Amino acid sequence: MTAPVKGWLRSGNHWQGAITLPVLLVVAFLVLLPVVFLLEESLNTGDPMAFPPQQYGLANYAAMLEEDLQVIVNTVVIAVTATMMAVVIGFTLAWILTRTNVPGRDRLERLMQLPYYMTPLVGALAWAVLASPKSGFFNQMWRWAGGEGDLFNIYSMFGIAWIMALFEGTVAFVMISAAMKSMDPALEESARVIGASKLRTALTVTLPLVMPGVLGATLFVFAEMLGSFAAALVIGIPARVYVITTAIWDSTLSYPPAYGRASAMGLALFVVMFAMLSGYRWMVARGSFATITGKAFRPRTMDMGRLAWPLFAVCALYIVLAVALPLAALLLTSLERFATALLSQAQFTLANYEMALALGPVRTALANSLLLGLGVATVGVLVMALLVWIIYRSEMVGRGAVEYLVMFPQAVPRLVFGLALLWAWLNMPIPIYGTLWLLALAYFTVMLPIGVRTLAGVVLQVDKSLEECARVCGAGWLYQLRTISLPLLKPGVIAAWLLIFMASVRELGVSVFLMGPNAKVIAPSIVGAFASSGIELTAAMALIQTFTVVVALMILFRLTRGMTRELT
Amino acid sequence: MSDSASRIVVSDLSIRYGEVTAVNGVSFEVGRGEHVTLLGPSGCGKTTTLRAIAGLEQPAIGTISIDGEVMYDAIERRNVPTEHRGVSMVFQSYAVWPHMTVLGNVAYGLRVRKLASSELSAKVERALDLVQMRHLADRPASKLSGGQQQRVALARAIAFSPTVVLFDEPLSNLDAKLRAEMRLELRELQRQLGITSVYVTHDQEEALAISDRVIVMNVGVIEQIGTPEQIYNRPRNRFVADFVGSANLIRGRVGKPLANGGTIEFMADGGHVLRATAPHALRGGETEVAVRTAYIEIGKTADANQVPGTVRRRMFHGDFVQYVIDCPLGQLIVRRPPTNLVAEGEDIELSFSPEHCILLEG
């Protein structure tokens, strides 16, 4: 028996407070301060570059309604169109993959994640190659086959919405299929047993139970679409169709930069999105999801008979449109001297890749992105692990506040957060604007929610008694951490690392504002190349970026599959 | 009782979670080598009390001492951390670490104590032998069945020769058959090693079977402390009579005391007069007696309470037959061995002795 030392007191609480308070302050500094700067600037009616502002007023907000009415209309029309498409696609695919006996269901379900990892930027570039007027591959083939004029024009409001739906709407599929999966099949079976027909059951039981999930997904996706940037940037600017995100971006490019205008638009967008997400959360919290029992069921699937193959074709078509065709088009383009779908006219070359890897700015951008990905993921995971421990494992005062702060960047559109960071750090006495340090700090801040959530998922899976047992066995806190907690958390930590790495390499919304001439990163450079150089070089760069992400993704998949196998 | 006679002394323990008081002024002692069970329905504070002994919960009021050493004292603000209390614990979820082998799990407490490797492997082998798991020593813990995990958790808890082992519903996740087996083994192990143990369960059968003493808890307070026989034969109040075993409760009022040793007269509400036993000094507010369903016999017995009745229902349970009987005392449940069955509708005579007719505290 070990001799207990006299007077242990409740000393624990003191040093715990000494940790939480600084952590709370640092996180608040990173997360909230930029938004405060943004708010102040949005009220600046004097010289937009002056800090602190010399005059305050609401002129910037008023200007939005007077001069940018078209932008607001465009934003709403595109977001509504994209949301409708995303929800219809998501609902159809979710229903096919969870409720029918479509062949190859498990594999198809895994493929459904791919469009999300393709990124909307790469998707937009690919569809620019596929469906631009005249030079687009579809239109080339249409004329080659004897057609007249253009079959498709991606440079339109519908085109932007289409790309947004394909590459950012996957979340609708994920949410709706989750709602369908979490429904206890007994709910439907009991209706059937009582004597309801298949159709009646579908209309009176299934649909009402799934509906809240669909509505929630719609609200969530709509909020996302309002803040969507990449497709609107790549397609909208050449098409001269401006939405609110591109309008914000555009006003910072004018001379002098209209930061006040941009801030007002950004905040307005933030408020609208925040309201929508709150509405979504309220719907979930209200428990209208009677279907959600926390358990995942494998719902009884319907035997579709001969219809199974057409349903398979629907899923396959989605994969073709969102993954196969875009990648094939980019690959073909990147290997050609001049982009063409007609292989007889193609001149194949590796020059684009050579150029992409040899061109100074491109090479440094790629290297910087990789460096940032490695650095932010490594340091970020350590800090986030500490945060997760504070939020979910300690009994410290104020951990609720820490959790709220950490999740806050999720509610701010990425682009708006970028603008806020730009303005904050332009005026902060710490001279890191235009350096990789600021980008690293910004990446860390915007990736707090995804990193903390991934890590928390693993932490919560690890039963508390596993740690308590170590203490009972006589292990001190550090020994327990080293021998029990960390080894158990390892797979989750690696997964979080990879997710942050991928998100860093593809980051666009924050990077466009914070990139300096000496601190270029890859995603904005791809956009720049699309605007100034040929599509062939851009395609090569986009593929190099995609390739990097895919490698990380493959490791992640292998790892998570290994994890699930180990746990079962 | 002085501290040296008791291994664990808990006094005036109260534990709060925010506004909720989970444990409210609980005091008890556990002697050396004694096996004490905390029994109660879920949410009665039994697990919280156990965790407080281990140092995993921080009480608001009270003291906890182990081996005469104060482990927790709210007034002195003394709180010895879990790892320095020298107790061991078996968790409800087993808490077998999935990233280690069976051996790694069992050796953990010994490695923490920096034992020499020869001594370590001897102790690990002994612990594994005790639970018959030696042949699986090198198996990854994630590849064990529920029963095997249970054994590993047990071996781990006793490997470093603790004097006190705490059990938090260790058998609740096992199926009925395995549970009965493990119950026997646990009792055997506990006798063999002479460890002091505090055991938490909501299963009254388990509590009666394996304990030296049982502490019945409800909504954060102790209802009764006693040997299994005392708890079963002399339930103190309605809760204990109802929660432990099965009993008939008969309402009425106390009559005059009868001369011989605590026997009293009890006027049941139907007008029938019973002879009952009052285990406690009469206070005047008592309105109920309890009669165990197994202690009522069918047929006349000399010197017992006699009541006529009619069999309303008969249910065959295998190990016993349960009768529902209409009689002047109300509806009584009677459990008899499955021999000499009585048919439904038959008129019979019930008899139960005064010492099985227990006056409950009001």
PDB file of N, CA and C in Angstrom, chain A residues 1-11 13-14 395 463-488 565-568, chain B residues 51 54 56 58-60 66-67 69 71-72 74 76-89 91 93-100 108-109 111-113 142 156 160:
ATOM      1  N   MET A   1       0.837  -1.203   0.000  1.00  0.00           N
ATOM      2  CA  MET A   1       0.000   0.000   0.000  1.00  0.00           C
ATOM      3  C   MET A   1       0.870   1.250   0.000  1.00  0.00           C
ATOM      4  N   THR A   2       0.639   2.134  -0.926  1.00  0.00           N
ATOM      5  CA  THR A   2       1.443   3.343  -1.013  1.00  0.00           C
ATOM      6  C   THR A   2       1.002   4.331   0.042  1.00  0.00           C
ATOM      7  N   ALA A   3       1.957   5.046   0.580  1.00  0.00           N
ATOM      8  CA  ALA A   3       1.622   6.016   1.619  1.00  0.00           C
ATOM      9  C   ALA A   3       1.036   7.266   0.979  1.00  0.00           C
ATOM     10  N   PRO A   4      -0.178   7.615   1.357  1.00  0.00           N
ATOM     11  CA  PRO A   4      -0.763   8.832   0.787  1.00  0.00           C
ATOM     12  C   PRO A   4      -0.090  10.063   1.389  1.00  0.00           C
ATOM     13  N   VAL A   5       0.114  11.047   0.576  1.00  0.00           N
ATOM     14  CA  VAL A   5       0.741  12.274   1.049  1.00  0.00           C
ATOM     15  C   VAL A   5      -0.326  13.136   1.699  1.00  0.00           C
ATOM     16  N   LYS A   6       0.042  13.798   2.756  1.00  0.00           N
ATOM     17  CA  LYS A   6      -0.928  14.631   3.483  1.00  0.00           C
ATOM     18  C   LYS A   6      -1.370  15.805   2.618  1.00  0.00           C
ATOM     19  N   GLY A   7      -2.631  16.152   2.795  1.00  0.00           N
ATOM     20  CA  GLY A   7      -3.131  17.401   2.221  1.00  0.00           C
ATOM     21  C   GLY A   7      -3.095  17.476   0.711  1.00  0.00           C
ATOM     22  N   TRP A   8      -3.704  16.520   0.057  1.00  0.00           N
ATOM     23  CA  TRP A   8      -3.790  16.615  -1.407  1.00  0.00           C
ATOM     24  C   TRP A   8      -4.682  17.778  -1.797  1.00  0.00           C
ATOM     25  N   LEU A   9      -5.567  18.122  -0.880  1.00  0.00           N
ATOM     26  CA  LEU A   9      -6.526  19.200  -1.121  1.00  0.00           C
ATOM     27  C   LEU A   9      -7.312  18.909  -2.386  1.00  0.00           C
ATOM     28  N   ARG A  10      -8.008  19.916  -2.841  1.00  0.00           N
ATOM     29  CA  ARG A  10      -8.613  19.766  -4.167  1.00  0.00           C
ATOM     30  C   ARG A  10      -7.770  20.571  -5.114  1.00  0.00           C
ATOM     31  N   SER A  11      -6.449  20.416  -4.948  1.00  0.00           N
ATOM     32  CA  SER A  11      -5.515  21.254  -5.683  1.00  0.00           C
ATOM     33  C   SER A  11      -5.760  21.114  -7.182  1.00  0.00           C
ATOM     34  N   ASN A  13      -8.285  21.433  -9.019  1.00  0.00           N
ATOM     35  CA  ASN A  13      -9.067  22.498  -9.642  1.00  0.00           C
ATOM     36  C   ASN A  13      -8.246  23.741  -9.959  1.00  0.00           C
ATOM     37  N   HIS A  14      -7.219  23.980  -9.137  1.00  0.00           N
ATOM     38  CA  HIS A  14      -6.462  25.206  -9.350  1.00  0.00           C
ATOM     39  C   HIS A  14      -5.644  25.133 -10.637  1.00  0.00           C
ATOM     40  N   GLU A 395     -13.170  18.114 -15.935  1.00  0.00           N
ATOM     41  CA  GLU A 395     -14.356  18.705 -15.332  1.00  0.00           C
ATOM     42  C   GLU A 395     -14.117  20.181 -15.087  1.00  0.00           C
ATOM     43  N   ASP A 463     -14.238   4.198 -23.764  1.00  0.00           N
ATOM     44  CA  ASP A 463     -14.993   4.238 -22.521  1.00  0.00           C
ATOM     45  C   ASP A 463     -14.135   4.819 -21.403  1.00  0.00           C
ATOM     46  N   LYS A 464     -14.755   5.675 -20.595  1.00  0.00           N
ATOM     47  CA  LYS A 464     -14.035   6.338 -19.523  1.00  0.00           C
ATOM     48  C   LYS A 464     -13.426   5.334 -18.542  1.00  0.00           C
ATOM     49  N   SER A 465     -14.112   4.195 -18.388  1.00  0.00           N
ATOM     50  CA  SER A 465     -13.628   3.241 -17.393  1.00  0.00           C
ATOM     51  C   SER A 465     -12.269   2.648 -17.777  1.00  0.00           C
ATOM     52  N   LEU A 466     -11.934   2.688 -19.093  1.00  0.00           N
ATOM     53  CA  LEU A 466     -10.621   2.189 -19.500  1.00  0.00           C
ATOM     54  C   LEU A 466      -9.522   3.029 -18.859  1.00  0.00           C
ATOM     55  N   GLU A 467      -9.782   4.325 -18.743  1.00  0.00           N
ATOM     56  CA  GLU A 467      -8.802   5.210 -18.118  1.00  0.00           C
ATOM     57  C   GLU A 467      -8.871   5.105 -16.597  1.00  0.00           C
ATOM     58  N   GLU A 468     -10.099   5.041 -16.085  1.00  0.00           N
ATOM     59  CA  GLU A 468     -10.260   4.958 -14.632  1.00  0.00           C
ATOM     60  C   GLU A 468      -9.595   3.704 -14.092  1.00  0.00           C
ATOM     61  N   CYS A 469      -9.710   2.633 -14.868  1.00  0.00           N
ATOM     62  CA  CYS A 469      -9.153   1.362 -14.432  1.00  0.00           C
ATOM     63  C   CYS A 469      -7.646   1.473 -14.251  1.00  0.00           C
ATOM     64  N   ALA A 470      -7.002   2.229 -15.159  1.00  0.00           N
ATOM     65  CA  ALA A 470      -5.559   2.400 -15.030  1.00  0.00           C
ATOM     66  C   ALA A 470      -5.225   3.103 -13.720  1.00  0.00           C
ATOM     67  N   ARG A 471      -6.047   4.097 -13.357  1.00  0.00           N
ATOM     68  CA  ARG A 471      -5.798   4.815 -12.107  1.00  0.00           C
ATOM     69  C   ARG A 471      -5.970   3.876 -10.924  1.00  0.00           C
ATOM     70  N   VAL A 472      -7.009   3.057 -10.971  1.00  0.00           N
ATOM     71  CA  VAL A 472      -7.253   2.119  -9.875  1.00  0.00           C
ATOM     72  C   VAL A 472      -6.096   1.135  -9.762  1.00  0.00           C
ATOM     73  N   CYS A 473      -5.513   0.783 -10.925  1.00  0.00           N
ATOM     74  CA  CYS A 473      -4.373  -0.128 -10.894  1.00  0.00           C
ATOM     75  C   CYS A 473      -3.127   0.550 -10.344  1.00  0.00           C
ATOM     76  N   GLY A 474      -3.213   1.838 -10.081  1.00  0.00           N
ATOM     77  CA  GLY A 474      -2.094   2.520  -9.446  1.00  0.00           C
ATOM     78  C   GLY A 474      -1.303   3.426 -10.357  1.00  0.00           C
ATOM     79  N   ALA A 475      -1.764   3.615 -11.605  1.00  0.00           N
ATOM     80  CA  ALA A 475      -1.023   4.450 -12.534  1.00  0.00           C
ATOM     81  C   ALA A 475      -1.312   5.917 -12.265  1.00  0.00           C
ATOM     82  N   GLY A 476      -0.274   6.739 -12.320  1.00  0.00           N
ATOM     83  CA  GLY A 476      -0.458   8.192 -12.221  1.00  0.00           C
ATOM     84  C   GLY A 476      -1.027   8.708 -13.521  1.00  0.00           C
ATOM     85  N   TRP A 477      -1.323  10.020 -13.553  1.00  0.00           N
ATOM     86  CA  TRP A 477      -2.004  10.583 -14.710  1.00  0.00           C
ATOM     87  C   TRP A 477      -1.163  10.465 -15.982  1.00  0.00           C
ATOM     88  N   LEU A 478       0.127  10.789 -15.871  1.00  0.00           N
ATOM     89  CA  LEU A 478       0.983  10.752 -17.054  1.00  0.00           C
ATOM     90  C   LEU A 478       1.181   9.330 -17.558  1.00  0.00           C
ATOM     91  N   TYR A 479       1.376   8.424 -16.601  1.00  0.00           N
ATOM     92  CA  TYR A 479       1.582   7.023 -16.971  1.00  0.00           C
ATOM     93  C   TYR A 479       0.345   6.491 -17.678  1.00  0.00           C
ATOM     94  N   GLN A 480      -0.824   6.849 -17.151  1.00  0.00           N
ATOM     95  CA  GLN A 480      -2.078   6.425 -17.779  1.00  0.00           C
ATOM     96  C   GLN A 480      -2.182   6.988 -19.188  1.00  0.00           C
ATOM     97  N   LEU A 481      -1.838   8.269 -19.334  1.00  0.00           N
ATOM     98  CA  LEU A 481      -1.910   8.926 -20.641  1.00  0.00           C
ATOM     99  C   LEU A 481      -1.023   8.195 -21.646  1.00  0.00           C
ATOM    100  N   ARG A 482       0.181   7.828 -21.191  1.00  0.00           N
ATOM    101  CA  ARG A 482       1.161   7.229 -22.080  1.00  0.00           C
ATOM    102  C   ARG A 482       0.789   5.784 -22.446  1.00  0.00           C
ATOM    103  N   THR A 483       0.292   5.032 -21.456  1.00  0.00           N
ATOM    104  CA  THR A 483       0.088   3.603 -21.713  1.00  0.00           C
ATOM    105  C   THR A 483      -1.327   3.265 -22.158  1.00  0.00           C
ATOM    106  N   ILE A 484      -2.301   4.080 -21.800  1.00  0.00           N
ATOM    107  CA  ILE A 484      -3.692   3.739 -22.129  1.00  0.00           C
ATOM    108  C   ILE A 484      -4.302   4.740 -23.111  1.00  0.00           C
ATOM    109  N   SER A 485      -4.404   6.001 -22.704  1.00  0.00           N
ATOM    110  CA  SER A 485      -5.163   6.966 -23.504  1.00  0.00           C
ATOM    111  C   SER A 485      -4.577   7.142 -24.899  1.00  0.00           C
ATOM    112  N   LEU A 486      -3.291   7.476 -24.975  1.00  0.00           N
ATOM    113  CA  LEU A 486      -2.708   7.766 -26.284  1.00  0.00           C
ATOM    114  C   LEU A 486      -2.738   6.562 -27.235  1.00  0.00           C
ATOM    115  N   PRO A 487      -2.325   5.368 -26.774  1.00  0.00           N
ATOM    116  CA  PRO A 487      -2.420   4.223 -27.706  1.00  0.00           C
ATOM    117  C   PRO A 487      -3.841   3.973 -28.213  1.00  0.00           C
ATOM    118  N   LEU A 488      -4.831   4.168 -27.346  1.00  0.00           N
ATOM    119  CA  LEU A 488      -6.207   3.934 -27.779  1.00  0.00           C
ATOM    120  C   LEU A 488      -6.655   4.985 -28.782  1.00  0.00           C
ATOM    121  N   ARG A 565     -12.395  -2.949 -38.560  1.00  0.00           N
ATOM    122  CA  ARG A 565     -12.200  -4.387 -38.444  1.00  0.00           C
ATOM    123  C   ARG A 565     -11.700  -4.731 -37.041  1.00  0.00           C
ATOM    124  N   GLU A 566     -10.816  -3.885 -36.532  1.00  0.00           N
ATOM    125  CA  GLU A 566     -10.260  -4.150 -35.214  1.00  0.00           C
ATOM    126  C   GLU A 566     -11.333  -4.060 -34.125  1.00  0.00           C
ATOM    127  N   LEU A 567     -12.277  -3.155 -34.336  1.00  0.00           N
ATOM    128  CA  LEU A 567     -13.261  -2.924 -33.285  1.00  0.00           C
ATOM    129  C   LEU A 567     -14.357  -3.978 -33.281  1.00  0.00           C
ATOM    130  N   THR A 568     -14.555  -4.635 -34.416  1.00  0.00           N
ATOM    131  CA  THR A 568     -15.662  -5.596 -34.443  1.00  0.00           C
ATOM    132  C   THR A 568     -15.184  -6.985 -34.052  1.00  0.00           C
TER     133      THR A 568
ATOM    134  N   ARG B  51     -17.641   4.193  -6.329  1.00  0.00           N
ATOM    135  CA  ARG B  51     -16.649   5.003  -7.043  1.00  0.00           C
ATOM    136  C   ARG B  51     -16.013   6.033  -6.113  1.00  0.00           C
ATOM    137  N   ALA B  54     -13.237   4.388  -4.384  1.00  0.00           N
ATOM    138  CA  ALA B  54     -12.081   4.268  -5.269  1.00  0.00           C
ATOM    139  C   ALA B  54     -11.431   5.613  -5.547  1.00  0.00           C
ATOM    140  N   LEU B  56     -12.927   7.883  -7.526  1.00  0.00           N
ATOM    141  CA  LEU B  56     -13.323   8.301  -8.874  1.00  0.00           C
ATOM    142  C   LEU B  56     -14.455   9.326  -8.842  1.00  0.00           C
ATOM    143  N   GLN B  58     -15.932  12.632  -6.361  1.00  0.00           N
ATOM    144  CA  GLN B  58     -15.574  13.455  -5.214  1.00  0.00           C
ATOM    145  C   GLN B  58     -16.814  13.775  -4.395  1.00  0.00           C
ATOM    146  N   PRO B  59     -16.877  13.274  -3.155  1.00  0.00           N
ATOM    147  CA  PRO B  59     -18.049  13.532  -2.322  1.00  0.00           C
ATOM    148  C   PRO B  59     -18.114  15.004  -1.921  1.00  0.00           C
ATOM    149  N   ALA B  60     -19.292  15.414  -1.480  1.00  0.00           N
ATOM    150  CA  ALA B  60     -19.459  16.780  -0.996  1.00  0.00           C
ATOM    151  C   ALA B  60     -19.239  16.817   0.514  1.00  0.00           C
ATOM    152  N   ILE B  66      -9.553   3.944   4.674  1.00  0.00           N
ATOM    153  CA  ILE B  66      -9.213   2.575   4.326  1.00  0.00           C
ATOM    154  C   ILE B  66      -8.019   2.193   5.189  1.00  0.00           C
ATOM    155  N   ASP B  67      -8.120   1.104   5.913  1.00  0.00           N
ATOM    156  CA  ASP B  67      -7.065   0.646   6.803  1.00  0.00           C
ATOM    157  C   ASP B  67      -6.647   1.731   7.795  1.00  0.00           C
ATOM    158  N   GLU B  69      -6.495   4.776   7.418  1.00  0.00           N
ATOM    159  CA  GLU B  69      -5.917   5.947   6.771  1.00  0.00           C
ATOM    160  C   GLU B  69      -7.044   6.759   6.147  1.00  0.00           C
ATOM    161  N   MET B  71      -8.806   8.648   3.546  1.00  0.00           N
ATOM    162  CA  MET B  71      -8.638   8.822   2.113  1.00  0.00           C
ATOM    163  C   MET B  71      -9.364  10.059   1.617  1.00  0.00           C
ATOM    164  N   TYR B  72     -10.510  10.320   2.251  1.00  0.00           N
ATOM    165  CA  TYR B  72     -11.251  11.516   1.881  1.00  0.00           C
ATOM    166  C   TYR B  72     -11.836  12.128   3.134  1.00  0.00           C
ATOM    167  N   ALA B  74     -14.007  15.719   3.855  1.00  0.00           N
ATOM    168  CA  ALA B  74     -14.510  16.959   3.268  1.00  0.00           C
ATOM    169  C   ALA B  74     -14.078  18.170   4.082  1.00  0.00           C
ATOM    170  N   GLU B  76     -11.400  18.457   6.270  1.00  0.00           N
ATOM    171  CA  GLU B  76      -9.951  18.691   6.177  1.00  0.00           C
ATOM    172  C   GLU B  76      -9.509  18.928   4.747  1.00  0.00           C
ATOM    173  N   ARG B  77     -10.436  18.833   3.799  1.00  0.00           N
ATOM    174  CA  ARG B  77     -10.149  18.969   2.376  1.00  0.00           C
ATOM    175  C   ARG B  77      -9.005  18.043   1.963  1.00  0.00           C
ATOM    176  N   ARG B  78      -9.156  16.795   2.374  1.00  0.00           N
ATOM    177  CA  ARG B  78      -8.120  15.818   2.058  1.00  0.00           C
ATOM    178  C   ARG B  78      -8.706  14.829   1.068  1.00  0.00           C
ATOM    179  N   ASN B  79      -8.022  14.615  -0.026  1.00  0.00           N
ATOM    180  CA  ASN B  79      -8.535  13.715  -1.050  1.00  0.00           C
ATOM    181  C   ASN B  79      -7.376  12.977  -1.704  1.00  0.00           C
ATOM    182  N   VAL B  80      -7.129  11.767  -1.245  1.00  0.00           N
ATOM    183  CA  VAL B  80      -6.022  10.989  -1.796  1.00  0.00           C
ATOM    184  C   VAL B  80      -6.418  10.524  -3.203  1.00  0.00           C
ATOM    185  N   PRO B  81      -5.570  10.771  -4.203  1.00  0.00           N
ATOM    186  CA  PRO B  81      -5.943  10.365  -5.554  1.00  0.00           C
ATOM    187  C   PRO B  81      -6.065   8.848  -5.685  1.00  0.00           C
ATOM    188  N   THR B  82      -6.894   8.455  -6.612  1.00  0.00           N
ATOM    189  CA  THR B  82      -7.189   7.052  -6.850  1.00  0.00           C
ATOM    190  C   THR B  82      -5.957   6.154  -6.794  1.00  0.00           C
ATOM    191  N   GLU B  83      -4.925   6.537  -7.538  1.00  0.00           N
ATOM    192  CA  GLU B  83      -3.784   5.629  -7.681  1.00  0.00           C
ATOM    193  C   GLU B  83      -3.007   5.434  -6.384  1.00  0.00           C
ATOM    194  N   HIS B  84      -3.252   6.289  -5.396  1.00  0.00           N
ATOM    195  CA  HIS B  84      -2.546   6.116  -4.126  1.00  0.00           C
ATOM    196  C   HIS B  84      -3.405   5.463  -3.052  1.00  0.00           C
ATOM    197  N   ARG B  85      -4.621   5.022  -3.421  1.00  0.00           N
ATOM    198  CA  ARG B  85      -5.500   4.452  -2.397  1.00  0.00           C
ATOM    199  C   ARG B  85      -5.260   2.966  -2.180  1.00  0.00           C
ATOM    200  N   GLY B  86      -4.551   2.348  -3.129  1.00  0.00           N
ATOM    201  CA  GLY B  86      -4.225   0.935  -2.957  1.00  0.00           C
ATOM    202  C   GLY B  86      -5.414   0.003  -3.070  1.00  0.00           C
ATOM    203  N   VAL B  87      -6.517   0.477  -3.632  1.00  0.00           N
ATOM    204  CA  VAL B  87      -7.652  -0.406  -3.836  1.00  0.00           C
ATOM    205  C   VAL B  87      -7.615  -0.905  -5.276  1.00  0.00           C
ATOM    206  N   SER B  88      -8.419  -1.905  -5.569  1.00  0.00           N
ATOM    207  CA  SER B  88      -8.504  -2.403  -6.926  1.00  0.00           C
ATOM    208  C   SER B  88      -9.978  -2.458  -7.292  1.00  0.00           C
ATOM    209  N   MET B  89     -10.258  -2.539  -8.587  1.00  0.00           N
ATOM    210  CA  MET B  89     -11.664  -2.451  -8.971  1.00  0.00           C
ATOM    211  C   MET B  89     -11.927  -3.248 -10.240  1.00  0.00           C
ATOM    212  N   PHE B  91     -14.624  -3.291 -13.284  1.00  0.00           N
ATOM    213  CA  PHE B  91     -15.640  -2.391 -13.818  1.00  0.00           C
ATOM    214  C   PHE B  91     -16.765  -3.160 -14.504  1.00  0.00           C
ATOM    215  N   SER B  93     -18.112  -2.486 -17.318  1.00  0.00           N
ATOM    216  CA  SER B  93     -17.811  -2.692 -18.748  1.00  0.00           C
ATOM    217  C   SER B  93     -16.554  -3.542 -18.932  1.00  0.00           C
ATOM    218  N   TYR B  94     -16.004  -4.062 -17.847  1.00  0.00           N
ATOM    219  CA  TYR B  94     -14.744  -4.816 -17.795  1.00  0.00           C
ATOM    220  C   TYR B  94     -13.548  -3.910 -17.976  1.00  0.00           C
ATOM    221  N   ALA B  95     -13.660  -2.909 -18.921  1.00  0.00           N
ATOM    222  CA  ALA B  95     -12.549  -1.995 -19.170  1.00  0.00           C
ATOM    223  C   ALA B  95     -11.269  -2.751 -19.473  1.00  0.00           C
ATOM    224  N   VAL B  96     -11.375  -3.828 -20.227  1.00  0.00           N
ATOM    225  CA  VAL B  96     -10.175  -4.535 -20.665  1.00  0.00           C
ATOM    226  C   VAL B  96      -9.582  -3.747 -21.829  1.00  0.00           C
ATOM    227  N   TRP B  97      -8.302  -3.398 -21.710  1.00  0.00           N
ATOM    228  CA  TRP B  97      -7.694  -2.537 -22.733  1.00  0.00           C
ATOM    229  C   TRP B  97      -7.502  -3.290 -24.045  1.00  0.00           C
ATOM    230  N   PRO B  98      -8.166  -2.847 -25.098  1.00  0.00           N
ATOM    231  CA  PRO B  98      -8.157  -3.617 -26.339  1.00  0.00           C
ATOM    232  C   PRO B  98      -6.812  -3.573 -27.073  1.00  0.00           C
ATOM    233  N   HIS B  99      -5.950  -2.638 -26.715  1.00  0.00           N
ATOM    234  CA  HIS B  99      -4.679  -2.534 -27.443  1.00  0.00           C
ATOM    235  C   HIS B  99      -3.566  -3.353 -26.805  1.00  0.00           C
ATOM    236  N   MET B 100      -3.924  -4.159 -25.807  1.00  0.00           N
ATOM    237  CA  MET B 100      -2.902  -4.976 -25.158  1.00  0.00           C
ATOM    238  C   MET B 100      -3.310  -6.448 -25.215  1.00  0.00           C
ATOM    239  N   TYR B 108      -0.415  -5.040 -15.835  1.00  0.00           N
ATOM    240  CA  TYR B 108      -0.356  -3.570 -15.763  1.00  0.00           C
ATOM    241  C   TYR B 108      -0.091  -3.035 -14.353  1.00  0.00           C
ATOM    242  N   GLY B 109      -0.909  -3.512 -13.407  1.00  0.00           N
ATOM    243  CA  GLY B 109      -0.764  -3.014 -12.036  1.00  0.00           C
ATOM    244  C   GLY B 109       0.590  -3.341 -11.440  1.00  0.00           C
ATOM    245  N   ARG B 111       3.406  -3.697 -13.331  1.00  0.00           N
ATOM    246  CA  ARG B 111       4.395  -2.859 -14.016  1.00  0.00           C
ATOM    247  C   ARG B 111       4.395  -1.461 -13.407  1.00  0.00           C
ATOM    248  N   VAL B 112       3.189  -0.961 -13.089  1.00  0.00           N
ATOM    249  CA  VAL B 112       3.103   0.355 -12.460  1.00  0.00           C
ATOM    250  C   VAL B 112       3.915   0.346 -11.173  1.00  0.00           C
ATOM    251  N   ARG B 113       3.877  -0.776 -10.459  1.00  0.00           N
ATOM    252  CA  ARG B 113       4.596  -0.861  -9.192  1.00  0.00           C
ATOM    253  C   ARG B 113       6.035  -1.275  -9.377  1.00  0.00           C
ATOM    254  N   SER B 142      -8.663  -7.727 -27.574  1.00  0.00           N
ATOM    255  CA  SER B 142      -9.836  -7.404 -28.384  1.00  0.00           C
ATOM    256  C   SER B 142     -10.472  -8.656 -28.973  1.00  0.00           C
ATOM    257  N   ARG B 156      -6.727  -9.095 -13.569  1.00  0.00           N
ATOM    258  CA  ARG B 156      -6.018  -7.822 -13.493  1.00  0.00           C
ATOM    259  C   ARG B 156      -6.236  -7.160 -12.134  1.00  0.00           C
ATOM    260  N   PHE B 160      -2.065  -7.625  -8.459  1.00  0.00           N
ATOM    261  CA  PHE B 160      -1.082  -6.924  -7.635  1.00  0.00           C
ATOM    262  C   PHE B 160      -1.384  -7.050  -6.145  1.00  0.00           C
TER     263      PHE B 160
END
